[in-house]
């Protein structure tokens, strides 16, 4: 069998299962599934998978490392895939300029200093860069995110830049927490932010292992890697 066709069929099957699970979770939560954005996280997989996903209608693509994202997004575009580029990983300030050069959405802004660097890097763009404030739900800085008490300050720093748009919040559920507790807490933080900034309506929450729980708690964007693309080789 044509290996390209086999991979496309595999992705189509995975996508159909994921779409069915999204529909079920939304039905249970009394939500309209068309309001959920599926971000396919393609880290470790080739640009050709982005092309296949785009052909299947998945046009929001996430990557977590600048080194990998920059050439891969460029190659996918060269191969004809028109996608929205989401940067979902930890972002060092010295990578802000690179990421501002290709991303449409950055999910991981977690300090005033990073917001300032990204704002300066985005100044020459022809359209605004959407920014989510990444929240650390358990206060452990190891995996990125600002503590809940610091969200307002980072949000304000984002709004000070002409080419940044404050679009909402993002979190990764702490490993040791029941995801329902994590996403309920994130929903409260998101509601607080929205009171002040009504356009900041995005809640980026939920990965392959817990996205149904995130959808029950109002996630507008779910970030799925393995459920769509299959097992990743272990990161070393
Ligand atoms: C890899 C990654 C995901 C997707 O993880 P899966 O468990 O494979 O769905 C989501 N968000 C971030 C920030 C990631 O790095």
XYZ file of N, CA and C and ligand atoms in Angstrom:
723
model
N 0.852 -1.206 0.000
C 0.000 0.000 0.000
C 0.884 1.251 0.000
N 0.463 2.238 -0.706
C 1.153 3.536 -0.730
C 1.288 4.066 0.694
N 2.515 4.260 1.173
C 2.699 4.670 2.577
C 2.070 6.025 2.875
N 2.078 6.902 1.885
C 1.476 8.213 2.087
C -0.028 8.065 2.297
N -0.616 7.210 1.499
C -2.049 6.985 1.633
C -2.374 6.339 2.972
N -1.510 5.393 3.393
C -1.750 4.698 4.668
C -1.723 5.704 5.826
N -0.776 6.617 5.805
C -0.690 7.611 6.881
C -1.901 8.552 6.856
N -2.294 8.962 5.670
C -3.467 9.837 5.578
C -4.706 9.134 6.124
N -4.831 7.842 5.814
C -5.992 7.081 6.296
C -5.940 6.941 7.820
N -4.725 6.739 8.343
C -4.582 6.626 9.798
C -5.008 7.940 10.474
N -4.529 9.055 9.928
C -4.894 10.354 10.516
C -6.394 10.605 10.391
N -6.977 10.218 9.269
C -8.418 10.413 9.078
C -9.208 9.614 10.109
N -8.751 8.379 10.371
C -9.425 7.548 11.375
C -9.312 8.146 12.767
N -8.085 8.575 13.117
C -7.891 9.204 14.425
C -8.759 10.453 14.564
N -8.796 11.238 13.503
C -9.574 12.485 13.540
C -11.065 12.187 13.727
N -11.550 11.171 13.038
C -12.973 10.835 13.164
C -13.295 10.444 14.609
N -12.405 9.655 15.232
C -12.630 9.257 16.631
C -12.572 10.474 17.561
N -11.606 11.350 17.330
C -11.495 12.550 18.167
C -12.727 13.430 18.000
N -13.169 13.620 16.771
C -14.356 14.462 16.532
C -15.585 13.889 17.232
N -15.702 12.568 17.207
C -16.855 11.935 17.875
C -16.782 12.164 19.383
N -15.567 12.058 19.939
C -15.410 12.283 21.388
C -15.690 13.738 21.747
N -15.272 14.664 20.898
C -15.561 16.085 21.149
C -17.079 16.305 21.126
N -17.732 15.715 20.141
C -19.185 15.883 20.012
C -19.904 15.348 21.249
N -19.463 14.167 21.717
C -20.089 13.574 22.906
C -19.865 14.433 24.139
N -18.618 14.880 24.325
C -18.302 15.690 25.509
C -19.089 16.996 25.476
N -19.213 17.592 24.298
C -19.971 18.843 24.192
C -21.450 18.600 24.449
N -21.968 17.498 23.946
C -23.386 17.183 24.177
C -23.645 17.031 25.677
N -22.746 16.317 26.350
C -22.911 16.140 27.798
C -22.867 17.477 28.539
N -22.046 18.411 28.036
C -21.886 19.706 28.705
C -22.892 20.737 28.209
N -23.750 20.350 27.270
C -24.709 21.300 26.714
C -24.038 22.383 25.904
N -22.940 22.008 25.226
C -22.199 22.990 24.426
C -22.302 22.650 22.952
N -22.090 23.683 22.132
C -22.082 23.526 20.696
C -20.653 23.177 20.255
N -20.464 22.000 19.692
C -19.114 21.543 19.336
C -18.448 22.455 18.306
N -19.238 23.208 17.580
C -18.627 24.078 16.558
C -17.896 25.263 17.195
N -18.062 25.454 18.492
C -17.355 26.545 19.170
C -15.987 26.095 19.700
N -15.647 24.814 19.490
C -14.374 24.287 19.993
C -13.353 24.269 18.858
N -12.183 24.803 19.130
C -11.091 24.761 18.154
C -10.142 23.625 18.508
N -9.954 22.751 17.548
C -9.034 21.631 17.715
C -7.671 22.054 17.196
N -6.693 22.110 18.101
C -5.320 22.432 17.705
C -4.537 21.117 17.674
N -4.066 20.742 16.503
C -3.274 19.514 16.373
C -1.824 19.839 16.704
N -1.300 19.192 17.745
C 0.087 19.443 18.154
C 0.987 18.424 17.446
N 1.751 18.921 16.474
C 2.473 18.034 15.550
C 3.943 17.834 15.914
N 4.343 18.262 17.113
C 5.756 18.122 17.508
C 6.232 16.685 17.303
N 7.438 16.562 16.820
C 8.134 15.304 16.480
C 7.630 14.670 15.180
N 6.506 15.132 14.644
C 5.993 14.576 13.386
C 6.364 15.508 12.225
N 6.427 14.947 11.009
C 6.930 15.735 9.880
C 5.926 16.746 9.328
N 6.451 17.682 8.540
C 5.618 18.700 7.893
C 4.552 18.068 7.009
N 4.864 16.894 6.458
C 3.864 16.246 5.587
C 2.608 15.879 6.377
N 2.753 15.628 7.695
C 1.550 15.368 8.499
C 0.699 16.637 8.635
N 1.339 17.785 8.685
C 0.577 19.045 8.722
C -0.226 19.180 7.429
N 0.412 18.830 6.322
C -0.278 18.909 5.025
C -1.481 17.962 5.011
N -1.273 16.750 5.501
C -2.380 15.764 5.542
C -3.517 16.273 6.431
N -3.156 16.803 7.605
C -4.192 17.303 8.516
C -4.957 18.460 7.884
N -4.236 19.345 7.210
C -4.899 20.494 6.574
C -5.895 20.005 5.524
N -5.496 18.964 4.767
C -6.421 18.404 3.759
C -7.656 17.813 4.421
N -7.484 17.330 5.668
C -8.626 16.760 6.397
C -9.436 17.840 7.112
N -9.011 19.082 6.974
C -9.787 20.182 7.556
C -9.276 20.674 8.900
N -8.143 20.130 9.368
C -7.563 20.595 10.638
C -6.548 21.679 10.295
N -6.919 22.914 10.503
C -6.078 24.029 10.040
C -5.490 24.826 11.191
N -5.650 24.343 12.414
C -4.962 24.942 13.566
C -3.898 23.946 14.013
N -2.626 24.368 13.910
C -1.504 23.463 14.156
C -0.616 24.039 15.256
N -0.258 23.202 16.229
C 0.572 23.642 17.342
C 1.939 22.996 17.332
N 2.934 23.764 17.743
C 4.295 23.258 17.927
C 4.816 23.811 19.246
N 5.791 23.121 19.863
C 6.230 23.562 21.186
C 7.692 23.989 21.261
N 8.448 23.841 20.151
C 9.855 24.287 20.168
C 10.143 25.104 18.923
N 10.711 26.274 19.140
C 10.991 27.178 18.013
C 11.865 26.521 16.951
N 12.910 25.850 17.419
C 13.864 25.207 16.491
C 13.182 24.261 15.522
N 12.189 23.557 16.042
C 11.473 22.587 15.218
C 10.352 23.276 14.436
N 9.684 24.225 15.079
C 8.486 24.837 14.499
C 8.794 25.664 13.259
N 9.844 26.470 13.373
C 10.112 27.439 12.302
C 10.300 26.740 10.946
N 11.251 25.801 10.826
C 11.412 25.163 9.512
C 10.207 24.301 9.116
N 9.545 23.686 10.114
C 8.438 22.788 9.760
C 7.241 23.566 9.216
N 6.903 24.678 9.863
C 5.800 25.502 9.356
C 6.135 26.028 7.958
N 7.413 26.413 7.766
C 7.811 26.936 6.452
C 7.670 25.849 5.391
N 8.069 24.631 5.750
C 7.968 23.539 4.766
C 6.503 23.207 4.467
N 5.684 23.183 5.515
C 4.257 22.879 5.293
C 3.639 23.913 4.362
N 4.045 25.169 4.535
C 3.504 26.209 3.657
C 3.986 26.012 2.216
N 5.258 25.669 2.102
C 5.820 25.417 0.766
C 5.065 24.274 0.079
N 4.598 23.310 0.891
C 3.858 22.177 0.340
C 2.374 22.497 0.154
N 1.999 23.735 0.434
C 0.641 24.168 0.105
C -0.344 24.199 1.258
N 0.101 23.887 2.495
C -0.832 23.888 3.624
C -0.997 25.303 4.179
N -2.220 25.788 4.198
C -2.512 27.089 4.817
C -3.082 26.816 6.207
N -2.298 27.096 7.235
C -2.747 26.782 8.599
C -2.514 27.962 9.530
N -3.241 27.938 10.651
C -2.957 28.892 11.724
C -1.901 28.274 12.617
N -0.862 29.060 12.874
C 0.293 28.523 13.582
C 0.230 28.891 15.061
N 0.141 27.865 15.900
C 0.070 28.068 17.355
C 1.398 27.666 17.974
N 1.967 28.544 18.788
C 3.152 28.176 19.556
C 2.693 27.861 20.976
N 2.848 26.599 21.406
C 2.253 26.175 22.673
C 3.286 25.841 23.750
N 4.568 25.888 23.413
C 5.590 25.441 24.364
C 6.203 26.571 25.162
N 7.109 26.222 26.026
C 7.805 27.250 26.794
C 8.586 28.137 25.848
N 8.521 29.425 26.131
C 9.148 30.390 25.231
C 10.183 31.196 26.005
N 11.426 31.122 25.536
C 12.494 31.946 26.104
C 12.446 33.306 25.425
N 12.826 34.327 26.168
C 12.770 35.673 25.586
C 13.631 35.801 24.336
N 14.755 35.074 24.298
C 15.630 35.218 23.120
C 15.056 34.533 21.875
N 13.918 33.847 22.032
C 13.234 33.255 20.874
C 12.013 34.070 20.457
N 11.741 35.158 21.180
C 10.516 35.931 20.910
C 10.505 36.455 19.476
N 11.647 36.943 19.021
C 11.688 37.527 17.684
C 11.412 36.466 16.618
N 12.012 35.310 16.806
C 11.782 34.234 15.845
C 10.302 33.845 15.811
N 9.729 33.608 16.974
C 8.340 33.138 17.043
C 7.373 34.199 16.513
N 7.642 35.465 16.819
C 6.780 36.545 16.316
C 6.833 36.644 14.802
N 7.857 36.032 14.200
C 8.007 36.055 12.755
C 7.105 35.079 12.025
N 6.574 34.063 12.722
C 5.742 33.093 12.004
C 4.444 32.708 12.715
N 4.347 32.917 14.028
C 3.172 32.415 14.758
C 1.948 33.312 14.546
N 0.773 32.712 14.642
C -0.490 33.467 14.695
C -0.975 33.605 16.134
N -0.698 32.584 16.943
C -1.144 32.562 18.336
C 0.011 32.031 19.193
N 0.300 32.714 20.296
C 1.269 32.200 21.268
C 0.501 31.889 22.556
N 0.549 30.614 22.989
C -0.250 30.179 24.145
C 0.476 30.341 25.470
N 1.752 30.704 25.443
C 2.604 30.474 26.608
C 3.298 31.724 27.124
N 2.597 32.841 27.178
C 3.201 34.058 27.728
C 2.945 34.072 29.236
N 4.036 34.053 29.999
C 3.870 33.848 31.442
C 4.680 34.824 32.293
N 5.132 35.930 31.684
C 5.802 36.951 32.495
C 5.690 38.294 31.793
N 5.818 39.339 32.582
C 5.809 40.692 32.015
C 6.995 40.854 31.081
N 8.133 40.314 31.482
C 9.332 40.433 30.641
C 9.162 39.759 29.297
N 8.538 38.605 29.293
C 8.301 37.916 28.019
C 7.279 38.685 27.176
N 6.233 39.220 27.811
C 5.231 40.016 27.074
C 5.896 41.220 26.417
N 6.807 41.833 27.147
C 7.501 43.012 26.623
C 8.385 42.637 25.440
N 9.124 41.538 25.564
C 9.992 41.080 24.473
C 9.159 40.719 23.243
N 8.032 40.045 23.468
C 7.185 39.630 22.342
C 6.528 40.846 21.689
N 6.134 41.816 22.513
C 5.534 43.037 21.978
C 6.505 43.789 21.082
N 7.760 43.867 21.519
C 8.774 44.544 20.703
C 9.033 43.752 19.426
N 9.076 42.422 19.566
C 9.363 41.570 18.405
C 8.232 41.623 17.382
N 6.996 41.849 17.865
C 5.825 41.827 16.978
C 5.556 43.180 16.342
N 6.294 44.205 16.754
C 5.963 45.581 16.343
C 5.900 45.755 14.834
N 6.723 45.016 14.102
C 6.756 45.180 12.656
C 5.792 44.290 11.898
N 4.952 43.526 12.618
C 4.026 42.610 11.930
C 2.940 43.403 11.200
N 2.334 42.726 10.200
C 1.250 43.411 9.498
C -0.102 43.050 10.086
N -0.140 42.082 11.022
C -1.386 41.835 11.740
C -1.031 41.380 13.154
N -1.933 41.630 14.095
C -1.592 41.358 15.489
C -1.340 39.876 15.767
N -0.509 39.646 16.743
C -0.228 38.308 17.251
C -1.161 38.059 18.432
N -1.901 36.961 18.380
C -2.781 36.639 19.507
C -1.967 36.013 20.631
N -2.275 36.423 21.850
C -1.491 35.995 23.002
C -2.415 35.440 24.080
N -2.024 34.279 24.623
C -2.706 33.723 25.796
C -1.739 33.792 26.971
N -2.276 34.081 28.139
C -1.461 34.070 29.352
C -1.471 32.646 29.898
N -0.281 32.051 29.990
C -0.207 30.700 30.545
C -0.194 30.762 32.062
N -1.108 30.005 32.665
C -1.287 30.008 34.111
C -0.683 28.741 34.704
N 0.068 28.909 35.767
C 0.520 27.759 36.548
C -0.514 27.509 37.633
N -1.248 26.404 37.518
C -2.371 26.183 38.440
C -1.906 25.752 39.818
N -0.741 25.099 39.900
C -0.263 24.627 41.205
C 0.882 25.479 41.744
N 1.243 26.535 41.012
C 2.296 27.416 41.507
C 3.697 26.873 41.337
N 3.823 25.693 40.716
C 5.150 25.138 40.454
C 5.651 25.708 39.132
N 6.697 26.538 39.172
C 7.129 27.221 37.942
C 7.836 26.297 36.963
N 8.131 25.060 37.372
C 8.971 24.184 36.542
C 8.400 23.987 35.141
N 7.077 23.929 35.023
C 6.498 23.643 33.705
C 5.934 24.892 33.031
N 6.310 26.050 33.538
C 5.869 27.288 32.908
C 4.559 27.770 33.476
N 4.249 29.020 33.195
C 3.004 29.595 33.679
C 3.236 30.567 34.813
N 2.347 31.552 34.903
C 2.395 32.519 35.980
C 1.330 32.108 37.006
N 1.608 32.333 38.278
C 0.619 31.980 39.308
C -0.625 32.859 39.125
N -1.754 32.380 39.609
C -3.038 33.056 39.383
C -2.971 34.533 39.768
N -2.278 34.824 40.865
C -2.206 36.195 41.360
C -1.456 37.122 40.395
N -0.649 36.518 39.506
C 0.146 37.340 38.589
C -0.473 37.509 37.211
N -1.615 36.879 36.970
C -2.206 36.890 35.625
C -2.550 38.309 35.185
N -3.142 39.095 36.067
C -3.596 40.447 35.692
C -2.422 41.309 35.231
N -1.310 41.150 35.915
C -0.134 41.963 35.573
C 0.414 41.591 34.188
N 0.480 40.289 33.905
C 0.961 39.861 32.587
C -0.028 40.314 31.518
N -1.332 40.183 31.811
C -2.360 40.588 30.846
C -2.217 42.071 30.515
N -2.016 42.868 31.532
C -1.888 44.304 31.307
C -0.661 44.613 30.442
N 0.424 43.892 30.695
C 1.631 44.108 29.893
C 1.367 43.771 28.426
N 0.584 42.714 28.184
C 0.265 42.330 26.796
C -0.515 43.446 26.107
N -1.475 44.035 26.819
C -2.337 45.046 26.182
C -1.599 46.347 25.897
N -0.406 46.475 26.415
C 0.373 47.688 26.157
C 1.071 47.694 24.805
N 0.905 46.628 24.019
C 1.623 46.543 22.736
C 0.644 46.497 21.572
N 0.866 47.380 20.606
C -0.048 47.559 19.486
C -0.243 46.266 18.693
N 0.784 45.462 18.533
C 0.684 44.272 17.694
C 0.488 42.980 18.488
N 0.100 43.117 19.777
C -0.310 41.936 20.553
C -1.793 42.068 20.868
N -2.528 40.958 20.796
C -3.929 40.938 21.213
C -4.072 39.952 22.361
N -4.547 40.431 23.479
C -4.795 39.543 24.613
C -6.041 38.710 24.301
N -5.863 37.402 24.136
C -6.978 36.565 23.677
C -7.520 35.618 24.734
N -6.804 35.407 25.847
C -7.325 34.504 26.866
C -6.226 33.852 27.680
N -6.514 32.642 28.153
C -5.591 31.930 29.044
C -5.327 30.516 28.533
N -4.240 29.974 29.009
C -3.864 28.592 28.707
C -3.318 27.958 29.978
N -3.526 26.646 30.127
C -2.861 25.921 31.212
C -2.657 24.465 30.817
N -1.670 23.877 31.471
C -1.459 22.432 31.425
C -1.839 21.926 32.813
N -2.657 20.888 32.886
C -3.075 20.384 34.197
C -1.868 19.816 34.941
N -1.686 20.202 36.220
C -0.595 19.611 37.002
C -0.756 18.089 37.071
N 0.368 17.385 36.970
C 0.325 15.919 36.927
C -0.395 15.315 38.122
N -0.243 15.946 39.285
C -0.750 15.330 40.507
C -2.174 15.772 40.841
N -2.812 16.550 39.972
C -4.166 17.017 40.265
C -5.195 16.260 39.436
N -6.384 16.020 40.010
C -7.468 15.568 39.144
C -7.718 16.668 38.106
N -7.770 16.299 36.816
C -7.952 17.337 35.791
C -9.200 18.200 36.032
N -10.233 17.640 36.607
C -11.450 18.438 36.835
C -11.162 19.605 37.773
N -10.330 19.367 38.794
C -9.975 20.451 39.719
C -9.168 21.518 38.992
N -8.228 21.050 38.165
C -7.371 21.984 37.438
C -8.206 22.856 36.504
N -9.075 22.236 35.724
C -9.791 23.007 34.705
C -10.916 23.854 35.305
N -11.452 23.434 36.457
C -12.424 24.296 37.145
C -11.728 25.569 37.641
N -10.521 25.391 38.157
C -9.767 26.551 38.629
C -9.411 27.476 37.468
N -8.996 26.896 36.353
C -8.655 27.712 35.188
C -9.890 28.483 34.701
N -11.060 27.836 34.751
C -12.293 28.505 34.294
C -12.581 29.741 35.144
N -12.326 29.650 36.440
C -12.543 30.821 37.308
C -11.554 31.938 36.982
N -10.297 31.557 36.750
C -9.288 32.561 36.404
C -9.644 33.223 35.070
N -10.126 32.419 34.127
C -10.520 32.951 32.810
C -11.688 33.923 32.956
N -12.641 33.587 33.823
C -13.813 34.457 34.020
C -13.394 35.788 34.630
N -12.461 35.741 35.564
C -11.952 36.984 36.166
C -11.304 37.867 35.100
N -10.512 37.241 34.251
C -9.808 38.015 33.216
C -10.809 38.636 32.242
N -11.841 37.859 31.899
C -12.838 38.315 30.926
C -13.659 39.488 31.455
N -13.795 39.562 32.774
C -14.511 40.691 33.356
C -13.816 41.989 33.005
N -12.522 41.935 33.025
C -11.712 43.107 32.743
C -11.497 43.294 31.247
N -11.309 42.186 30.528
C -11.013 42.219 29.081
C -11.993 41.290 28.371
N -13.164 41.803 27.972
C -14.219 40.928 27.423
C -13.798 40.137 26.176
N -12.800 40.639 25.439
C -12.372 39.918 24.233
C -11.429 38.751 24.529
N -10.978 38.649 25.765
C -10.037 37.583 26.118
C -10.814 36.314 26.454
N -11.422 35.707 25.435
C -12.400 34.642 25.674
C -11.854 33.233 25.450
N -10.595 33.121 25.060
C -10.045 31.792 24.774
C -9.622 31.094 26.071
N -10.006 29.827 26.184
C -9.483 28.962 27.249
C -8.819 27.775 26.559
N -7.486 27.766 26.543
C -6.734 26.692 25.908
C -6.388 25.666 26.979
N -7.097 24.540 26.951
C -6.949 23.550 28.020
C -7.352 22.187 27.491
N -6.662 21.164 27.964
C -7.023 19.817 27.560
C -6.054 19.283 26.530
N -5.552 18.061 26.804
C -4.646 17.368 25.903
C -5.274 15.990 25.642
N -4.534 15.103 25.004
C -5.138 13.831 24.591
C -5.751 13.066 25.772
N -5.108 13.155 26.938
C -5.557 12.347 28.064
C -6.733 12.913 28.840
N -7.061 14.176 28.627
C -8.058 14.784 29.513
C -8.958 15.819 28.827
N -9.033 15.791 27.491
C -9.721 16.915 26.831
C -11.223 16.929 27.092
N -11.816 15.746 27.348
C -13.254 15.751 27.644
C -13.541 16.518 28.937
N -12.646 16.342 29.914
C -12.805 17.063 31.183
C -12.669 18.565 30.953
N -11.681 18.939 30.135
C -11.484 20.362 29.835
C -12.718 20.939 29.139
N -13.305 20.158 28.228
C -14.493 20.656 27.522
C -15.660 20.841 28.493
N -15.740 19.989 29.507
C -16.796 20.141 30.514
C -16.613 21.425 31.310
N -15.402 21.943 31.318
C -15.101 23.168 32.068
C -14.834 24.363 31.156
N -15.363 24.308 29.951
C -15.383 25.512 29.129
C -14.216 25.724 28.195
N -13.337 24.730 28.034
C -12.214 24.916 27.108
C -12.739 25.299 25.724
N -12.136 26.328 25.128
C -12.498 26.713 23.753
C -11.492 26.148 22.759
N -10.271 25.862 23.225
C -9.214 25.318 22.384
C -8.637 24.095 23.093
N -8.634 22.953 22.418
C -7.982 21.774 22.986
C -6.765 21.459 22.126
N -5.692 21.053 22.795
C -4.405 20.841 22.113
C -4.103 19.345 22.086
N -4.296 18.721 20.938
C -4.167 17.270 20.882
C -2.988 16.829 20.029
N -2.115 16.030 20.654
C -0.997 15.428 19.941
C -1.278 13.962 19.660
N -0.997 13.124 20.655
C -1.004 11.677 20.411
C -2.366 11.133 19.970
N -3.469 11.697 20.437
C -4.784 11.168 20.038
C -4.995 11.313 18.533
N -4.346 12.297 17.934
C -4.516 12.528 16.494
C -3.395 11.896 15.680
N -2.156 12.058 16.185
C -0.995 11.704 15.364
C -0.373 10.374 15.736
N -0.755 9.844 16.894
C -0.161 8.597 17.370
C 0.924 8.853 18.382
N 1.512 7.751 18.859
C 2.557 7.848 19.897
C 3.765 8.609 19.360
N 4.293 9.497 20.210
C 5.533 10.169 19.853
C 6.712 9.343 20.314
N 7.847 9.411 19.578
C 9.053 8.827 20.130
C 9.364 9.536 21.446
N 9.850 8.816 22.477
C 10.104 9.469 23.763
C 11.095 10.620 23.610
N 10.836 11.727 24.305
C 11.740 12.874 24.252
C 12.935 12.581 25.150
N 14.148 12.786 24.626
C 15.318 12.488 25.435
C 16.078 13.747 25.778
C 2.664 18.034 23.445
C 1.730 19.049 23.970
C 0.340 18.855 23.886
C -0.298 17.602 23.304
O -0.047 16.499 24.136
P -0.793 15.099 23.923
O -0.835 14.521 25.279
O 0.049 14.317 22.972
O -2.139 15.383 23.385
C -0.475 19.862 24.365
N 0.025 20.995 24.904
C 1.351 21.214 24.996
C 1.824 22.483 25.620
C 2.247 20.257 24.538
O 3.564 20.469 24.640
